[in-house]
Amino acid sequence: MRFNWNFDYVKGSKIAYAFSIILTIAGIVSILSLGLNYAVDFRSGSNVDITVSKAITTEQIKPIVSDLGIDTKDVHITPGADRVNVRFSNVLDETQESKFKQEFTKLDSTASYEVNTVDPEMAKELERNAIYAVLIASIGIMIYVAIRFEWRFGLAAVIALFHDAFVVISVFSIFRLEVNLTFITAVLTIVGFSINDTIVIFDRIRENMRFAKKTTKADLREVVNRSLAQTMTRSLNTTFTVFVASLCLFIFGGESIRMFSLAMVIGTLFGAYSSIFIAAPLWLALKGKQTEKPKAAVKASN
Amino acid sequence: MKRIVSFILVVLVTAGVMLGTSPGLLKNIRLGLDLKGGYEILYEAEPLEQGQQVTKASLVQTAKSLESRANALGTSEPEVTTEGTNRIRLKLAGVTDEAEVRAKMKEPAVMTFRSKAENDKEGEYTKIELRGNEFVENGAKVVFNQLNAPMIDIQVKDKAKFAEITKRLIGQPLAIYLDDQLLSAPTVQQQLSDGSAQITGNYSREEANQLRDTINLGALPLKLTEKYSQSVGATLGKLSLDQTIKAGLIGSVIILVFMIGLYRIPGIIASFALITHTWLVLAIFYMGEFVLTLPGIAAFILGIGMAVDANIITYERIKEEMRSGKSILSSVKAGGKHSFRTIIDSNITTIIAAAVMFFLGTGAVKGFALVLIFDIVTSIITNIFFSRFLLTLLVRANVLKKPKYFGVKESEIRAL
């Protein structure tokens, strides 16, 4: 099976730019107005996840919470068929925690608990480190790409990378999905995957550039389109395998990595999309400026 | 003929080694708390008295002390690590009484000098004469007597008070306790006015050093505050493990079927290389005694998805070369050569992202990053070198004669 991937990707990128800009604006609006739905990892408090053998209702849990001396308004209960989540906005102390478990065990004797507690200072630190991690990783990648390729590739790759990270964060903000520590890991992995994809395409552009006619912008555009067509099967196949792995984790994997898997599912798709429709056309836009310079100057630099 | 034999031999030996060692590997890999249940606490250490500093030495001492306490409570393989300048992370698996553990962990190690109270039984001393904060901080040191036996020398802050106590207790034992453990109970021979006392006992040099460290910790107790804690029930941990492994198996099978469907015989080689890759990562975990956590398994499964990339890039390139009319052998050679640089470049950028996660992350993030790095490195070994080696053997053995074994149709090949 072989498809003909010849297509004017650069032309298609106009629509992609518009789509990405709209998505980015929506993301900014959503993050500024709604913020992110932080899990306990980033927002101090205690999070209790309980695996239950029978359905337990919110009404059954509320009295237990009140008994601990905590206002039920400060507690968010999400009941489920086999899993109940109770999130306290303040930190449970040891006695409260063991009392809660004791009382809950009366409702379901086989309940199994996972309790996470984070102190406010710690939460802020985690968030700060996450932002540093993305920035440092980006700088590192940009330097590596600039050395191995040229700065235009590095810049285009990093813009595409920020785009992917931001899109995933935006989607999580818009749909009020929970942002926890594993989410940060997912964003960083998406960064890694997306850049991987971009590099393969850039590598092919670089290779084709060696023999290509590159006097006009149209020539360059032809190189980009040809390179994308040549790497398309590989891009789709790789995206498919990573997508399948993430989707399986999302559907069948454990509860605590669900948000991680979801972020990966979204990020994989956007990673492939941005490598093709954002990174490569951006490089063309940057490189195109160079060819438009007077011919004499180009010759002199050769 | 020789080549096909060596191909079969390599595959059989590799498969044999994997089959033979896998059960042992899987059984002995250390699982994280999130997979087997347990308890994790991150403490922040502060000096007990104002104006003091938390030093690296005192932090390490506190961690050591926590570890021995955890051991004393009978938990298996407690893991205590220091983080940064003032943090200690404690991981305990299979704890039944969390509250007791938590309480026990936070008590500072306190040294006391005690004498016999009226109702004490033989060998029991309950009247506290001196407390931990009355000893000179970091004042304990190991000294040697004439017989070169090590003893621990302690300095008391208030010499007059110590003189008074020793005067009162002449001919009686003065017991030295660490928390509730009796270290030694020497009989006071004379009034001690220089403010120093010795703990004697049948100590080895190593034991004496340890005791000195513990006492110094007692004299400089760090206050521990819980900053983060996570507890996972054993059933829940097992459930997460089972679910994630199931997800991994399903995902892997789909990926392998996909690879074979798309690249035929090279696809089978790629699948074999992938399985070898998975085995190799597990072996690294086993040998390095790394702890496998849930995010670690997730990284592992994702790694499989990403590891096939090396094969996809190579095979796509080989197919391209074939379509341009090259012979099979030269297509394989050229494909391998051209794809190598691309694969290395794209993998290094992912390693950069993973390395940043490793250095900036804590706990689970670190584990994830570590798996990702191992994954990429082993993937280069298995999915570039090993799978190419196998493929070249087959091609040279003249087994792969037709382009269709690579998933290339005759009609696609451009005539030269």
XYZ file of C-alpha atoms in Angstrom, chain B residues 12-364:
353
model
C 17.647 -18.838 18.838
C 20.347 -17.885 21.337
C 18.841 -14.435 21.936
C 15.371 -15.900 22.316
C 16.721 -18.603 24.606
C 18.516 -16.105 26.842
C 15.383 -13.944 27.009
C 13.064 -16.855 27.754
C 15.425 -18.273 30.320
C 16.016 -15.066 32.238
C 12.681 -13.276 31.912
C 10.801 -15.034 34.741
C 13.647 -14.246 37.130
C 13.894 -10.661 35.895
C 10.197 -10.025 36.228
C 10.067 -11.508 39.677
C 13.066 -9.644 41.006
C 12.571 -6.175 39.613
C 11.994 -3.751 42.400
C 8.560 -2.215 42.207
C 7.733 1.255 43.415
C 5.239 2.022 46.136
C 2.563 2.896 43.629
C 2.718 -0.674 42.346
C 3.010 -2.708 45.500
C 1.457 -0.439 48.060
C 3.214 1.485 50.764
C 3.967 4.856 52.090
C 6.079 7.781 51.011
C 6.801 10.922 52.987
C 8.863 13.920 52.055
C 10.212 15.715 55.108
C 11.666 19.128 55.367
C 14.301 19.358 58.052
C 14.686 22.405 60.248
C 16.983 22.950 63.184
C 15.239 22.430 66.499
C 16.627 25.616 67.964
C 16.714 28.941 66.226
C 19.936 30.249 64.818
C 21.249 26.815 64.002
C 21.866 25.559 60.492
C 20.904 22.366 58.753
C 24.186 20.991 57.478
C 24.657 18.293 54.891
C 26.192 16.067 57.565
C 23.294 16.514 59.950
C 20.854 15.805 57.129
C 22.617 12.592 56.173
C 22.716 11.636 59.838
C 19.007 12.253 60.176
C 18.372 10.122 57.110
C 20.518 7.316 58.509
C 18.688 7.529 61.778
C 15.303 7.379 60.007
C 16.460 4.331 58.138
C 17.528 2.480 61.237
C 14.247 3.374 62.891
C 12.317 2.058 59.921
C 14.380 -1.113 60.079
C 13.661 -1.382 63.766
C 9.936 -1.160 63.026
C 10.280 -4.182 60.815
C 9.490 -2.635 57.452
C 11.171 -4.303 54.543
C 13.715 -2.370 52.512
C 13.030 1.156 53.664
C 14.376 3.671 51.210
C 15.624 6.923 52.659
C 17.226 9.542 50.482
C 18.234 13.132 51.049
C 17.116 15.707 48.543
C 18.551 19.153 48.098
C 19.839 20.860 51.191
C 17.081 20.203 53.671
C 14.817 17.402 52.545
C 14.545 13.737 53.235
C 12.367 11.360 51.274
C 11.247 8.213 52.993
C 9.671 5.275 51.242
C 8.246 2.359 53.124
C 6.593 -0.596 51.527
C 4.023 -2.787 53.162
C 3.441 -0.660 56.242
C 0.456 -1.765 58.265
C 0.346 0.834 60.995
C 0.947 4.111 59.270
C 0.232 6.267 62.283
C 2.803 4.470 64.412
C 5.440 4.761 61.720
C 4.783 8.427 61.226
C 5.006 9.184 64.917
C 8.138 7.121 65.413
C 9.903 8.707 62.492
C 9.591 12.235 63.694
C 10.923 11.787 67.237
C 14.393 13.233 67.400
C 17.056 10.841 68.687
C 17.625 12.006 72.224
C 20.454 10.941 74.432
C 19.850 10.911 78.162
C 21.943 10.093 81.218
C 19.852 8.263 83.725
C 20.180 6.871 87.199
C 18.226 4.262 89.029
C 14.895 5.405 90.426
C 13.398 3.796 93.518
C 11.044 1.382 91.780
C 13.328 0.402 88.917
C 13.947 -3.252 88.293
C 17.429 -4.619 87.816
C 19.052 -3.097 84.742
C 16.401 -0.405 84.360
C 17.062 3.272 84.811
C 14.281 5.828 84.615
C 15.473 8.875 86.526
C 16.701 11.296 83.898
C 19.724 13.268 85.038
C 20.805 14.925 81.802
C 19.005 15.465 78.510
C 20.138 15.644 74.899
C 20.230 19.420 74.757
C 22.607 19.507 77.715
C 25.392 17.918 75.712
C 27.738 19.913 73.539
C 26.522 19.851 69.948
C 28.649 17.665 67.733
C 30.781 17.111 70.835
C 30.886 13.327 70.696
C 34.035 11.779 69.339
C 35.646 8.408 69.191
C 38.717 7.980 71.393
C 40.828 4.939 72.171
C 41.902 3.573 75.543
C 45.276 1.992 76.394
C 44.153 -1.300 74.890
C 43.266 0.532 71.699
C 39.573 -0.255 72.211
C 37.310 2.489 70.894
C 35.085 4.477 73.235
C 32.930 7.493 72.716
C 33.766 10.698 74.464
C 30.919 13.122 75.180
C 31.077 16.731 76.343
C 28.583 18.184 78.773
C 27.663 21.866 78.565
C 27.239 22.516 82.282
C 30.352 21.189 84.003
C 29.173 22.090 87.486
C 25.916 20.219 87.055
C 27.734 17.141 85.788
C 30.155 17.324 88.702
C 27.220 17.424 91.091
C 25.562 14.402 89.467
C 28.713 12.321 89.400
C 29.504 13.233 92.984
C 26.049 12.117 94.076
C 26.273 8.857 92.134
C 29.769 7.701 93.135
C 29.726 3.898 93.288
C 26.434 3.750 91.421
C 25.807 3.221 87.723
C 25.084 6.166 85.459
C 23.217 4.774 82.450
C 23.482 6.283 79.002
C 20.407 5.953 76.848
C 19.730 6.718 73.226
C 15.986 7.156 72.956
C 14.867 4.136 74.959
C 17.853 2.014 74.260
C 20.470 1.432 76.931
C 23.939 2.021 75.506
C 26.064 1.445 78.580
C 25.809 1.784 82.317
C 29.273 2.478 83.699
C 29.656 2.822 87.424
C 30.781 6.254 88.496
C 34.256 5.918 90.015
C 34.869 9.521 90.982
C 33.487 12.980 90.650
C 33.929 14.236 87.073
C 34.584 17.934 86.944
C 36.004 18.396 83.452
C 32.598 17.916 81.837
C 33.482 14.907 79.763
C 32.205 11.361 80.007
C 32.995 8.162 78.175
C 30.735 5.477 76.853
C 32.551 2.205 76.936
C 31.386 -1.080 75.623
C 32.448 -3.843 73.393
C 32.375 -1.724 70.282
C 34.117 -2.263 67.008
C 35.613 0.827 65.455
C 32.757 0.915 62.959
C 30.110 0.612 65.670
C 31.794 3.291 67.712
C 31.720 5.654 64.718
C 28.059 4.934 64.165
C 27.226 5.528 67.780
C 29.128 8.798 67.758
C 27.115 9.889 64.712
C 23.850 8.940 66.342
C 24.733 10.780 69.510
C 25.763 13.871 67.606
C 22.429 13.702 65.830
C 20.712 13.443 69.183
C 22.538 16.510 70.320
C 21.513 18.316 67.144
C 18.066 17.034 66.443
C 16.487 18.233 63.246
C 12.848 18.991 63.306
C 11.033 17.161 60.530
C 7.903 18.520 58.907
C 5.903 16.513 56.409
C 5.729 18.326 53.116
C 4.270 15.678 50.895
C 2.962 12.237 51.530
C 1.514 9.501 49.456
C 0.096 6.234 50.593
C -1.097 3.506 48.308
C -3.032 0.468 49.418
C -1.504 -2.855 48.427
C -4.608 -3.947 46.480
C -4.690 -0.688 44.593
C -1.017 -0.978 43.731
C -1.511 -4.473 42.370
C -4.506 -3.294 40.358
C -2.498 -0.449 38.781
C 0.292 -2.866 37.929
C -2.044 -5.386 36.307
C -3.963 -2.741 34.367
C -0.854 -1.051 33.081
C 0.785 -4.312 32.037
C -2.402 -5.303 30.253
C -2.411 -1.940 28.467
C 1.199 -2.496 27.541
C 0.591 -5.948 26.119
C -2.362 -4.836 24.029
C -0.465 -1.807 22.741
C 2.618 -3.873 21.942
C 0.664 -6.533 20.066
C -1.039 -3.892 17.910
C 2.320 -2.271 17.180
C 3.951 -5.598 16.276
C 1.071 -6.641 14.005
C 1.223 -3.220 12.375
C 4.956 -3.500 11.771
C 4.718 -6.981 10.276
C 1.762 -6.009 8.102
C 3.577 -2.993 6.764
C 7.134 -4.246 6.379
C 6.677 -8.014 6.078
C 9.911 -9.883 6.826
C 11.873 -6.832 7.998
C 8.799 -6.169 10.157
C 9.268 -9.537 11.822
C 12.907 -8.676 12.462
C 11.844 -5.318 13.888
C 9.378 -7.084 16.176
C 12.096 -9.391 17.379
C 14.397 -6.415 17.964
C 11.605 -4.691 19.917
C 11.130 -7.667 22.180
C 14.893 -7.800 22.720
C 14.778 -4.094 23.498
C 12.084 -4.592 26.132
C 14.045 -7.421 27.684
C 17.222 -5.325 27.730
C 15.536 -2.432 29.523
C 14.161 -4.845 32.118
C 17.635 -6.339 32.537
C 19.110 -2.866 33.090
C 16.485 -2.216 35.732
C 17.262 -5.477 37.405
C 21.034 -5.047 37.359
C 20.995 -1.395 38.332
C 18.477 -2.146 41.097
C 16.297 0.691 39.878
C 12.771 0.900 41.145
C 10.039 0.536 38.576
C 7.108 2.866 39.146
C 3.822 3.354 37.355
C 5.060 6.338 35.328
C 8.110 4.183 34.633
C 5.970 1.487 33.035
C 4.137 4.160 31.083
C 7.470 5.458 29.777
C 8.379 1.900 28.937
C 5.266 1.323 26.842
C 5.598 4.678 25.135
C 9.211 3.787 24.528
C 8.108 0.779 22.508
C 6.010 3.094 20.371
C 8.978 5.389 19.929
C 11.555 2.615 19.478
C 9.815 1.313 16.377
C 10.511 4.718 14.918
C 14.124 3.738 14.255
C 12.934 0.726 12.288
C 10.248 2.689 10.474
C 12.750 5.337 9.396
C 15.232 2.701 8.204
C 12.666 0.559 6.383
C 10.994 3.520 4.721
C 14.387 4.563 3.507
C 15.185 1.059 2.238
C 11.839 0.948 0.403
C 12.612 4.298 -1.181
C 16.001 3.105 -2.347
C 14.403 -0.021 -3.821
C 11.795 1.984 -5.662
C 14.552 4.034 -7.193
C 15.815 0.799 -8.730
C 18.696 -0.218 -6.486
C 19.404 -3.865 -5.771
C 18.152 -5.232 -2.472
C 21.565 -5.403 -0.851
C 22.557 -1.909 -1.836
C 19.115 -0.614 -0.811
C 19.586 -2.108 2.639
C 23.068 -0.647 2.877
C 22.094 2.789 1.621
C 18.905 2.818 3.689
C 20.827 2.006 6.834
C 23.465 4.614 6.145
C 21.079 7.419 5.314
C 18.715 6.781 8.167
C 21.395 6.532 10.826
C 22.095 10.243 11.179
C 18.401 11.086 11.241
C 17.724 8.563 13.983
C 20.627 9.762 16.115
C 19.625 13.427 15.755
C 16.009 12.779 16.617
C 16.910 10.567 19.567
C 19.402 13.003 21.027
C 16.784 15.739 21.134
C 14.459 13.413 23.031
C 17.301 12.527 25.409
C 17.804 16.253 26.074
C 14.149 16.544 27.135
C 14.448 13.420 29.290
C 17.698 14.576 30.895
C 16.077 17.868 31.898
C 13.213 15.929 33.475
C 15.696 13.786 35.323
C 17.684 16.662 36.776
C 14.767 18.918 37.635
C 12.164 16.353 38.516
C 11.527 14.618 41.793
C 10.262 11.170 42.627
C 8.003 9.803 39.925
